[in-house]
Amino acid sequence: MEQKKFDFNSLIGFLLIGGILIWMLYLNKPTEEEIQAEKAKTEAAAKQEAEAAKPTDEVTLAQATSDTMNAVKQGDSLAFEQLKNKLGSFAYSETLPSATDATTVLENDVLYLEISNKGGYITEALLKNFTKYDSVPVYLIKDGTASLNLQFTSENRTLNSQELYFEPTLSKNGDDQVLSMKLKTSENGFIEYRYTLHPGEYMMDFSINSQGLDGIINTSQPMYLDWQLKGYRHAKSISYENRYSRLTYEYDDEKHSKLSPSGEDDELEKDVTWMNFRQHFFSSMLLTDTPFKEVKLTSVDLVKDEEVDTTFTKRYGAKMLLEPKNGALSYNMNMYYGPSDYQIFKKYGRNLDEAMPLGWGIFGVINKYIIIPLFGFLTDFLPAGIAIIVLTILIKLMLSPVQYKQYLAQAKMKVLKPELDEIKEKYKGNSLKIQQETMKLQNSAGASPLKGCLPALLQIPVFYALFTFFPSAFDLRQKSFLWADDLSSYDTIAELPFHIPFYGDHVSLFPILASIAIFVYMMMTMGANMQQQQQPGMPNMKFLMYLSPLFMLVFFNNYASGLSLYYFVSNLITIGIMLVIKNFIIDEDKVHAKIQVKKATPKKQNKFQRKMAEMMEQAEQQKKAGKR
């Protein structure tokens, strides 16, 4: 049998044949131009198939092909008739040279706006003098994040202005720029949006008027102006910014309300005069001289998870019912795109300061008439961080008489502690008798825990007013102090590789310092109280002493560093004032001597004290009777 051997020549032959085949395939591969042509051919076929599958009643102007539009402009009567079947008399607006997506620019030294021919509304709003936390310019509107749509009935058709083309005319009126955007049915028949931008102003005039549309617009049918906006994120902490992004509005003769800052919320309101789509430190507002009869207001929270780097905070909406007069539209309004700054809002009047989250009732009054003017005065010549410290010092000095009374009451209770301990030992097991004798002793000595609590209560309105002031203080935005690069946001001394619920993914130093100061202060004020026996029904002082600093440490980690700086300085000053009062003003021996004199002096009980004493006596007698 012949043995098979490896044929080296055959292997070489196969390799040569394979190489030739590969070379031929390479030479015959399609060029880049041929690939692109084939791709375009495939996409065109798919598009034609998709268009053929669409129902006829879904074809709108926005879906009309460029060939049809060009045919209309070139005088194609058949194409014009097709367009007129969709739009009626408003088909005329599509025959004009302005029927494109071009935009017109309005700008002054603080505001840059672009208004589109399509829809006639603002498609870009840039604030020139501000940047975001990452140094990117502040846009309130960009890339389709806002729309303004007039919905009306015309010749048995429901039309939407955002799908139609306006004709722009830009002119000057003195130093003002005036842009007229007309949605035309003829040369003399139109709906007009008119924008007037003043030099150096964030507020501009805006009006909607109609002319020569008798028999074209059916004013007996509802007409709506629908304003929609998605709020961009501008701050480092999206959860903190989102907390203060909120839709606020005025209605029914200067009443004010707001939608929820979380989840989804809506409200149907009557006689609305303005609405503010607030994005924390920036606002987009619409104001009207003629109240809107009815407005459907909506707010949707777009921040679902604070750990996700989200682009938007809220989606706002306002659908306004318009009321034509004598068959025509006539609304004089204003638009505002600018900072949520109390001083600017106050300058424009119209209760716009109510759009600021300054607290209700007495808290808002303190902010408007004391805190804001004082802080504004200080920031005129001091850096923001130093202004906070000086503001804190001034407030603590104003409240020092109240704090003196508070500490004096605590000193009296401390002096009485030995006698109170004697009462507890003498009537041990009889809590009612202990309470009765304690009240007698305190009354005769002129000392009471309530006298220490009341001064503290008087300070609460000021503290809460400041708590609402700092998060809304525009003057703190992007102002640095020590290690904090922005006092309107949190300071960072360390980044964490993970996220802690409620705390965040970073470590802020100012909340830590404020927590330590609060803990020392509470040790000074509660130390003596904790040595006393815990009274039934009374809060656990030791628990409170640890809870308050812990609360500050955790929840303020994402708050404005300016607020934490205030609490830190405030508690340091409080500790200092208490030490001064204790060591240089109040002499406990003298307090004790005065108490003894007061105890020896017969004191007439007031009506409330007599009533309380009688009730306790009756309770004591009933208790004794029950034991028999």
XYZ file of C-alpha atoms in Angstrom:
628
model
C 0.000 0.000 0.000
C 1.218 3.457 -0.933
C 1.797 5.670 2.123
C 0.250 9.177 1.983
C 2.719 11.985 2.436
C 2.258 15.699 3.139
C 2.222 17.600 -0.179
C 4.000 20.931 0.485
C 3.392 22.122 -3.072
C -0.395 21.678 -2.704
C -0.370 23.849 0.433
C 1.450 26.625 -1.396
C -1.145 26.396 -4.193
C -4.087 26.727 -1.816
C -2.499 29.737 -0.115
C -1.928 31.455 -3.443
C -5.510 30.836 -4.565
C -6.828 32.214 -1.216
C -4.633 35.304 -1.526
C -5.888 35.962 -5.067
C -9.543 35.665 -3.935
C -8.994 38.109 -1.050
C -7.262 40.567 -3.392
C -10.169 40.364 -5.863
C -12.718 40.983 -3.103
C -10.722 44.010 -1.945
C -10.566 45.458 -5.459
C -14.322 44.992 -5.964
C -15.527 46.368 -2.592
C -18.058 49.288 -2.876
C -16.697 52.796 -2.441
C -17.785 55.095 0.469
C -19.938 57.085 -2.003
C -21.693 53.900 -3.149
C -22.347 52.887 0.494
C -23.849 56.313 1.322
C -25.970 56.268 -1.834
C -27.338 52.825 -0.993
C -28.028 53.950 2.602
C -29.881 57.050 1.404
C -31.892 54.934 -1.013
C -32.892 52.549 1.816
C -33.859 55.415 4.164
C -35.917 57.128 1.465
C -37.809 53.906 0.772
C -38.475 53.420 4.511
C -39.685 57.013 4.854
C -42.079 56.649 1.913
C -43.434 53.438 3.402
C -43.933 55.112 6.812
C -45.673 58.134 5.277
C -47.996 55.839 3.319
C -48.940 54.028 6.546
C -50.004 57.223 8.362
C -53.715 58.033 8.681
C -54.794 61.008 6.594
C -56.210 62.954 9.555
C -52.806 62.979 11.274
C -51.137 64.982 8.536
C -50.538 68.501 9.872
C -48.635 71.512 8.669
C -45.628 70.426 10.715
C -45.573 67.198 8.646
C -45.999 68.874 5.250
C -43.125 68.211 2.848
C -40.765 70.928 1.697
C -41.846 70.197 -1.913
C -45.418 71.213 -1.073
C -44.259 74.409 0.655
C -42.053 75.315 -2.279
C -44.885 74.648 -4.667
C -47.158 77.004 -2.690
C -44.530 79.762 -2.721
C -44.007 79.281 -6.446
C -47.683 79.840 -7.117
C -48.861 76.252 -7.478
C -52.623 76.716 -7.164
C -53.297 73.034 -6.464
C -50.792 72.965 -3.608
C -52.270 76.178 -2.200
C -55.770 74.690 -2.270
C -54.525 71.635 -0.378
C -52.961 73.894 2.227
C -56.113 76.001 2.429
C -58.136 72.890 3.157
C -55.994 72.412 6.264
C -55.604 76.011 7.402
C -58.391 78.001 5.818
C -57.571 81.699 5.538
C -54.361 81.227 7.536
C -52.876 79.360 4.565
C -51.903 82.833 3.365
C -49.182 82.976 6.051
C -47.477 79.972 4.434
C -47.118 81.758 1.079
C -44.926 84.517 2.579
C -41.116 84.507 2.485
C -41.164 84.411 6.326
C -42.605 80.871 6.330
C -39.302 79.392 7.532
C -37.765 78.367 10.846
C -35.661 81.536 10.954
C -35.361 83.482 14.217
C -35.147 87.169 15.133
C -32.857 88.403 17.918
C -33.879 90.829 20.653
C -31.198 91.794 23.145
C -30.020 94.395 25.617
C -27.051 94.434 27.980
C -28.557 91.804 30.319
C -30.812 89.633 28.149
C -30.521 87.812 24.818
C -33.676 86.433 23.179
C -34.415 84.560 19.986
C -37.974 84.512 18.634
C -38.861 81.973 15.961
C -40.982 82.682 12.882
C -42.602 79.333 13.487
C -44.970 79.885 16.374
C -43.822 83.465 16.990
C -42.583 82.628 20.505
C -39.258 82.766 22.366
C -37.088 79.751 21.603
C -33.958 80.942 23.398
C -33.505 83.115 26.502
C -29.972 83.757 27.756
C -29.028 85.783 30.839
C -25.793 87.506 29.855
C -24.380 88.297 33.301
C -24.730 84.877 34.969
C -23.250 81.413 34.680
C -24.185 78.030 36.112
C -22.175 76.191 38.766
C -20.036 74.698 35.968
C -19.353 78.116 34.326
C -21.793 77.457 31.455
C -24.043 80.469 30.579
C -27.493 80.500 32.174
C -30.189 79.655 29.643
C -33.789 79.778 30.812
C -34.983 78.588 27.394
C -33.009 76.601 24.826
C -33.374 73.649 22.450
C -37.154 73.421 22.580
C -37.607 73.637 26.365
C -40.458 76.190 26.087
C -43.484 76.888 23.929
C -46.281 79.450 23.697
C -49.312 78.242 21.779
C -52.517 80.092 20.925
C -55.272 77.571 20.280
C -58.371 78.880 18.482
C -61.169 77.897 16.126
C -61.096 79.259 12.591
C -63.570 78.343 9.842
C -64.521 75.054 11.533
C -60.876 74.141 12.172
C -58.931 74.006 15.421
C -55.581 75.675 14.815
C -52.466 75.965 16.932
C -50.242 78.985 16.451
C -47.091 77.033 17.350
C -47.479 75.149 14.034
C -47.960 78.296 11.942
C -45.558 80.891 10.575
C -45.417 84.496 11.718
C -43.958 87.408 9.814
C -41.390 89.393 11.863
C -40.884 93.166 11.766
C -38.119 94.590 13.957
C -38.067 98.319 14.712
C -36.859 100.872 17.255
C -38.942 103.103 19.499
C -36.408 105.409 21.111
C -34.024 103.101 22.954
C -36.572 100.264 22.979
C -36.491 97.368 20.523
C -39.909 96.396 19.186
C -40.583 93.093 17.447
C -43.946 92.549 15.765
C -44.739 88.922 14.884
C -47.866 88.648 12.697
C -49.760 85.501 11.813
C -51.538 86.692 8.664
C -54.673 85.829 6.714
C -54.128 88.827 4.431
C -52.104 92.016 4.419
C -54.608 93.602 6.819
C -55.831 90.561 8.717
C -53.613 89.013 11.384
C -52.917 87.885 14.958
C -49.982 89.822 16.370
C -47.501 89.059 19.129
C -45.645 92.266 20.025
C -42.454 92.214 22.101
C -40.892 95.422 23.462
C -37.485 95.096 25.143
C -36.191 98.014 27.223
C -32.483 98.762 27.827
C -31.025 97.067 30.910
C -34.324 95.399 31.877
C -35.307 91.769 32.438
C -38.969 92.716 32.132
C -40.373 93.344 28.672
C -43.775 94.307 27.306
C -45.741 91.611 25.500
C -49.156 91.866 23.895
C -51.531 89.746 21.819
C -53.867 91.532 19.431
C -55.936 90.620 16.412
C -57.169 92.690 13.493
C -59.389 92.125 10.472
C -60.405 88.585 11.431
C -64.188 89.003 11.574
C -65.777 85.836 10.259
C -62.431 84.044 10.250
C -61.913 83.410 13.981
C -64.877 81.968 15.867
C -64.759 83.918 19.142
C -67.771 82.024 20.512
C -65.517 78.994 20.917
C -62.913 78.845 23.735
C -59.506 80.347 22.962
C -56.492 79.260 25.009
C -52.953 80.530 25.455
C -50.833 77.562 26.537
C -47.387 78.314 28.034
C -45.057 75.389 28.752
C -41.506 75.396 30.141
C -38.954 72.855 31.381
C -36.645 74.343 33.997
C -32.922 73.800 33.513
C -30.705 72.797 36.405
C -28.334 75.647 37.344
C -26.906 74.723 40.781
C -24.401 72.202 42.124
C -26.939 70.404 44.316
C -29.927 69.499 42.181
C -31.947 68.280 45.184
C -31.419 71.606 46.991
C -32.206 73.662 43.874
C -35.267 71.551 43.147
C -36.591 72.139 46.663
C -36.814 75.870 45.927
C -38.028 75.541 42.317
C -41.749 76.150 42.471
C -44.674 77.558 40.490
C -46.179 80.567 42.276
C -49.024 82.806 41.122
C -51.347 85.680 41.993
C -55.106 85.407 41.617
C -58.456 86.836 42.725
C -57.412 90.380 43.631
C -53.899 89.926 45.100
C -54.173 86.499 46.673
C -51.097 84.328 46.300
C -50.559 80.603 46.155
C -48.162 77.973 44.868
C -48.076 74.418 43.616
C -46.283 71.601 45.382
C -42.484 71.485 44.884
C -42.546 67.678 44.674
C -44.399 65.104 42.611
C -47.158 66.245 40.270
C -49.588 69.020 41.143
C -52.202 71.054 39.298
C -54.761 73.718 40.070
C -57.634 75.324 38.169
C -57.610 78.966 39.272
C -59.791 81.993 38.502
C -58.731 85.580 37.699
C -54.983 84.970 37.555
C -52.845 88.115 37.123
C -49.334 86.607 37.058
C -47.491 83.327 37.332
C -43.841 82.588 38.013
C -42.133 79.438 36.787
C -39.394 79.798 39.417
C -36.143 77.865 39.028
C -34.708 78.709 42.473
C -32.478 81.707 41.685
C -34.051 82.430 38.282
C -37.595 83.120 37.168
C -39.686 83.031 34.005
C -42.841 85.067 34.529
C -45.952 86.076 32.619
C -48.015 89.016 33.872
C -51.261 90.414 32.485
C -53.102 93.713 32.890
C -56.398 91.914 32.226
C -56.750 88.923 34.583
C -57.102 85.570 32.869
C -60.601 84.312 33.602
C -59.410 80.751 34.157
C -55.986 79.093 34.182
C -55.028 75.425 34.462
C -51.660 75.411 36.258
C -49.458 72.302 36.325
C -46.115 71.347 37.827
C -44.261 68.048 37.397
C -41.115 67.177 39.359
C -38.512 65.811 36.938
C -35.924 64.925 39.598
C -36.705 61.316 40.440
C -33.375 60.435 42.039
C -30.913 62.939 43.510
C -28.056 60.567 42.700
C -28.756 60.901 38.962
C -27.126 63.829 37.160
C -30.408 65.317 35.903
C -30.620 68.147 33.337
C -34.057 69.510 34.303
C -35.809 70.215 37.602
C -39.481 70.909 36.827
C -41.910 70.960 33.913
C -44.365 73.836 34.299
C -47.541 74.617 32.405
C -50.227 77.305 32.336
C -53.226 77.007 30.015
C -55.025 80.371 30.052
C -58.591 80.945 28.866
C -58.710 84.131 26.762
C -61.759 86.377 26.409
C -62.029 88.306 23.123
C -63.581 91.778 23.224
C -65.797 92.945 20.369
C -64.702 89.949 18.316
C -60.982 90.654 18.696
C -58.114 89.727 20.980
C -56.526 92.487 23.073
C -54.239 91.516 25.950
C -51.449 93.707 27.307
C -48.947 91.619 29.247
C -45.357 91.462 30.414
C -42.709 88.764 30.332
C -39.850 88.483 32.790
C -36.723 86.382 32.304
C -34.162 87.076 35.009
C -32.934 86.581 38.590
C -35.268 85.680 41.459
C -34.000 88.747 43.288
C -36.201 90.423 45.899
C -34.806 93.898 45.173
C -35.530 93.566 41.429
C -39.023 92.173 42.051
C -39.746 94.982 44.489
C -38.694 97.568 41.884
C -41.321 96.316 39.431
C -44.073 96.315 42.045
C -47.217 94.274 41.323
C -46.582 92.139 44.439
C -43.839 90.195 42.664
C -41.982 89.894 45.981
C -44.689 87.381 46.927
C -43.031 85.038 44.441
C -40.076 84.802 46.838
C -40.058 82.019 49.489
C -39.582 84.378 52.452
C -41.977 82.693 54.863
C -45.552 83.470 55.772
C -46.966 85.957 58.277
C -44.539 87.450 60.791
C -41.594 85.555 59.264
C -42.048 87.221 55.889
C -42.489 90.627 57.557
C -39.185 90.238 59.443
C -37.408 89.287 56.229
C -38.889 92.058 54.092
C -38.500 94.937 56.508
C -35.471 93.975 58.642
C -33.256 91.176 57.308
C -33.253 91.975 53.569
C -32.659 95.760 53.914
C -29.972 95.200 56.558
C -28.167 92.501 54.575
C -28.438 94.548 51.383
C -26.836 97.481 53.177
C -23.984 95.316 54.480
C -23.230 93.702 51.096
C -22.868 97.156 49.543
C -19.444 97.465 51.178
C -18.609 94.029 52.637
C -17.927 90.614 51.067
C -20.894 88.253 51.412
C -19.246 85.992 54.029
C -18.234 88.918 56.246
C -21.709 90.429 55.774
C -23.255 87.210 57.156
C -21.010 87.392 60.234
C -21.786 91.082 60.846
C -25.517 90.444 60.313
C -25.371 87.622 62.856
C -23.578 89.808 65.413
C -26.132 92.616 65.022
C -29.063 90.224 65.410
C -27.553 88.587 68.502
C -26.956 92.006 70.072
C -30.586 92.952 69.415
C -31.733 89.715 71.062
C -29.255 89.846 73.973
C -31.794 91.395 76.431
C -34.094 88.467 75.714
C -31.242 86.041 76.205
C -30.336 87.750 79.493
C -33.846 87.109 80.827
C -33.622 83.519 79.660
C -30.348 82.909 81.464
C -31.561 84.733 84.603
C -34.540 82.373 84.762
C -32.172 79.404 84.398
C -29.945 80.792 87.171
C -32.921 81.088 89.528
C -33.905 77.500 88.840
C -30.328 76.405 89.504
C -30.295 78.247 92.852
C -33.576 76.589 93.865
C -32.346 73.100 92.991
C -31.403 72.090 96.602
C -34.862 73.081 97.886
C -36.540 71.315 94.974
C -34.552 68.180 95.793
C -35.769 68.412 99.410
C -39.392 68.552 98.231
C -38.872 65.489 96.043
C -37.312 63.577 98.931
C -39.974 64.679 101.447
C -42.941 63.705 99.281
C -41.303 60.803 97.511
C -43.884 58.654 95.736
C -46.520 61.406 95.699
C -46.008 63.106 92.337
C -49.092 65.301 92.743
C -47.851 66.706 96.065
C -44.358 67.218 94.636
C -45.838 69.220 91.751
C -48.020 71.253 94.123
C -45.166 72.148 96.495
C -42.815 72.859 93.581
C -45.277 75.368 92.169
C -45.622 77.052 95.567
C -41.850 77.379 95.914
C -41.379 78.712 92.402
C -44.237 81.175 92.833
C -42.900 82.513 96.120
C -39.368 82.825 94.701
C -40.477 84.399 91.425
C -38.830 81.616 89.439
C -40.433 79.382 86.839
C -39.295 77.189 83.916
C -41.785 79.087 81.768
C -39.868 82.309 82.343
C -36.880 80.656 80.730
C -38.947 79.256 77.831
C -40.809 82.443 76.885
C -37.675 84.427 75.919
C -36.569 81.483 73.791
C -39.970 81.466 72.062
C -39.601 85.156 71.260
C -36.421 84.365 69.290
C -38.060 81.700 67.116
C -39.620 84.111 64.549
C -36.201 85.661 63.905
C -34.481 82.274 63.601
C -37.130 80.934 61.205
C -37.075 84.132 59.135
C -33.318 83.714 58.694
C -33.814 80.033 57.843
C -36.047 81.076 54.907
C -33.914 84.095 53.963
C -30.539 82.463 53.285
C -31.725 79.858 50.709
C -33.407 82.619 48.665
C -30.730 85.341 49.030
C -29.555 85.993 45.466
C -26.668 88.093 46.824
C -25.051 84.871 48.111
C -25.057 83.140 44.727
C -21.516 82.228 43.621
C -19.987 84.352 46.413
C -17.019 82.607 48.041
C -15.830 82.662 51.660
C -12.896 80.727 53.137
C -13.155 77.188 51.721
C -16.723 77.619 50.424
C -16.736 78.600 46.748
C -20.474 79.370 46.708
C -22.371 80.478 49.817
C -25.695 79.679 48.153
C -24.693 76.007 47.860
C -22.953 73.461 50.080
C -19.231 73.645 50.819
C -17.079 70.569 50.205
C -13.964 69.424 52.031
C -14.161 65.780 50.914
C -15.898 63.752 48.217
C -17.321 60.359 49.193
C -17.117 57.375 46.823
C -20.729 56.490 47.675
C -24.023 58.216 48.416
C -25.536 58.282 51.918
C -29.328 58.806 52.072
C -30.234 62.301 53.390
C -26.526 63.139 53.764
C -25.173 63.019 50.218
C -21.894 62.077 48.592
C -19.697 64.764 50.117
C -18.627 66.195 53.486
C -19.368 69.850 54.285
C -17.364 71.560 57.025
C -19.680 74.416 58.011
C -22.480 72.039 59.167
C -19.886 70.136 61.246
C -18.731 73.341 62.939
C -22.326 74.435 63.497
C -23.167 71.018 65.032
C -20.255 71.267 67.459
C -21.278 74.791 68.479
C -24.884 73.687 69.033
C -23.736 70.724 71.123
C -21.573 72.968 73.374
C -24.434 75.445 73.756
C -26.894 72.704 74.715
C -24.401 71.255 77.191
C -24.238 74.668 78.870
C -28.011 75.188 78.971
C -29.161 71.625 79.648
C -26.313 70.336 81.796
C -27.908 71.433 85.058
C -31.336 70.228 83.978
C -30.030 66.763 83.145
C -28.668 66.414 86.648
C -32.180 66.760 87.973
C -34.532 63.825 88.123
C -36.446 63.383 84.882
C -40.028 64.557 85.427
C -42.828 62.300 84.109
C -44.131 63.501 80.757
C -41.210 65.868 80.212
C -38.918 65.471 77.149
C -35.650 63.651 77.628
C -33.108 66.478 77.748
C -30.159 64.211 77.000
C -31.892 62.920 73.884
C -32.596 66.491 72.709
C -29.006 67.477 73.374
C -27.759 64.883 70.896
C -30.649 65.119 68.415
C -30.267 68.801 67.466
C -26.557 68.652 66.521
C -27.140 65.382 64.660
C -30.000 66.946 62.720
C -27.776 69.897 61.779
C -24.928 67.597 60.755
C -27.006 65.360 58.474
C -29.685 67.506 56.906
C -27.664 70.699 56.488
C -24.920 68.907 54.584
C -26.731 69.796 51.324
C -28.017 73.215 52.400
C -26.506 76.581 51.538
C -23.164 77.005 53.291
C -24.209 80.590 54.103
C -26.987 79.223 56.315
C -24.607 76.852 58.142
C -22.124 79.709 58.547
C -24.874 81.773 60.180
C -25.776 79.002 62.648
C -22.107 78.406 63.489
C -21.404 82.088 64.195
C -24.742 82.553 65.950
C -24.091 79.741 68.415
C -20.521 80.883 69.027
C -21.831 84.349 69.929
C -24.566 82.832 72.099
C -21.975 80.809 74.010
C -19.879 83.946 74.476
C -22.853 86.001 75.699
C -23.811 83.258 78.156
C -20.270 83.116 79.551
C -20.225 86.905 79.972
C -23.628 86.906 81.680
C -22.642 84.030 83.960
C -19.212 85.322 84.984
C -19.608 89.087 84.924
C -23.287 90.033 85.105
C -25.230 87.518 87.165
C -24.019 86.686 90.686
C -25.764 83.496 91.801
C -25.259 84.351 95.493
C -27.071 87.655 94.975
C -29.794 85.870 93.024
C -30.197 83.454 95.939
C -30.401 86.316 98.448
C -33.075 88.056 96.391
C -35.044 84.841 96.163
C -34.981 84.429 99.926
C -36.229 88.013 100.404
C -38.947 87.427 97.852
C -39.974 84.173 99.530
C -40.321 85.986 102.853
C -42.565 88.622 101.295
C -46.218 87.593 101.159
C -47.275 87.355 97.535
C -50.820 87.521 96.330
C -51.761 84.817 93.899
C -53.398 85.791 90.648
C -56.642 84.221 89.471
C -54.931 81.553 87.367
C -52.586 80.539 90.201
C -55.479 80.316 92.656
C -57.454 78.172 90.261
C -54.503 75.842 89.700
C -53.922 75.545 93.466
C -57.609 74.728 94.053
C -57.575 72.070 91.361
C -54.472 70.450 92.809
C -55.987 70.534 96.324
C -59.143 68.836 95.030
C -57.054 66.223 93.239
C -55.081 65.572 96.444
C -58.293 65.155 98.487
C -59.796 62.787 95.897
C -56.604 60.746 95.978
C -56.754 60.469 99.786
C -60.460 59.562 99.666
C -59.726 56.834 97.158
C -57.213 55.177 99.510
C -59.741 54.862 102.358
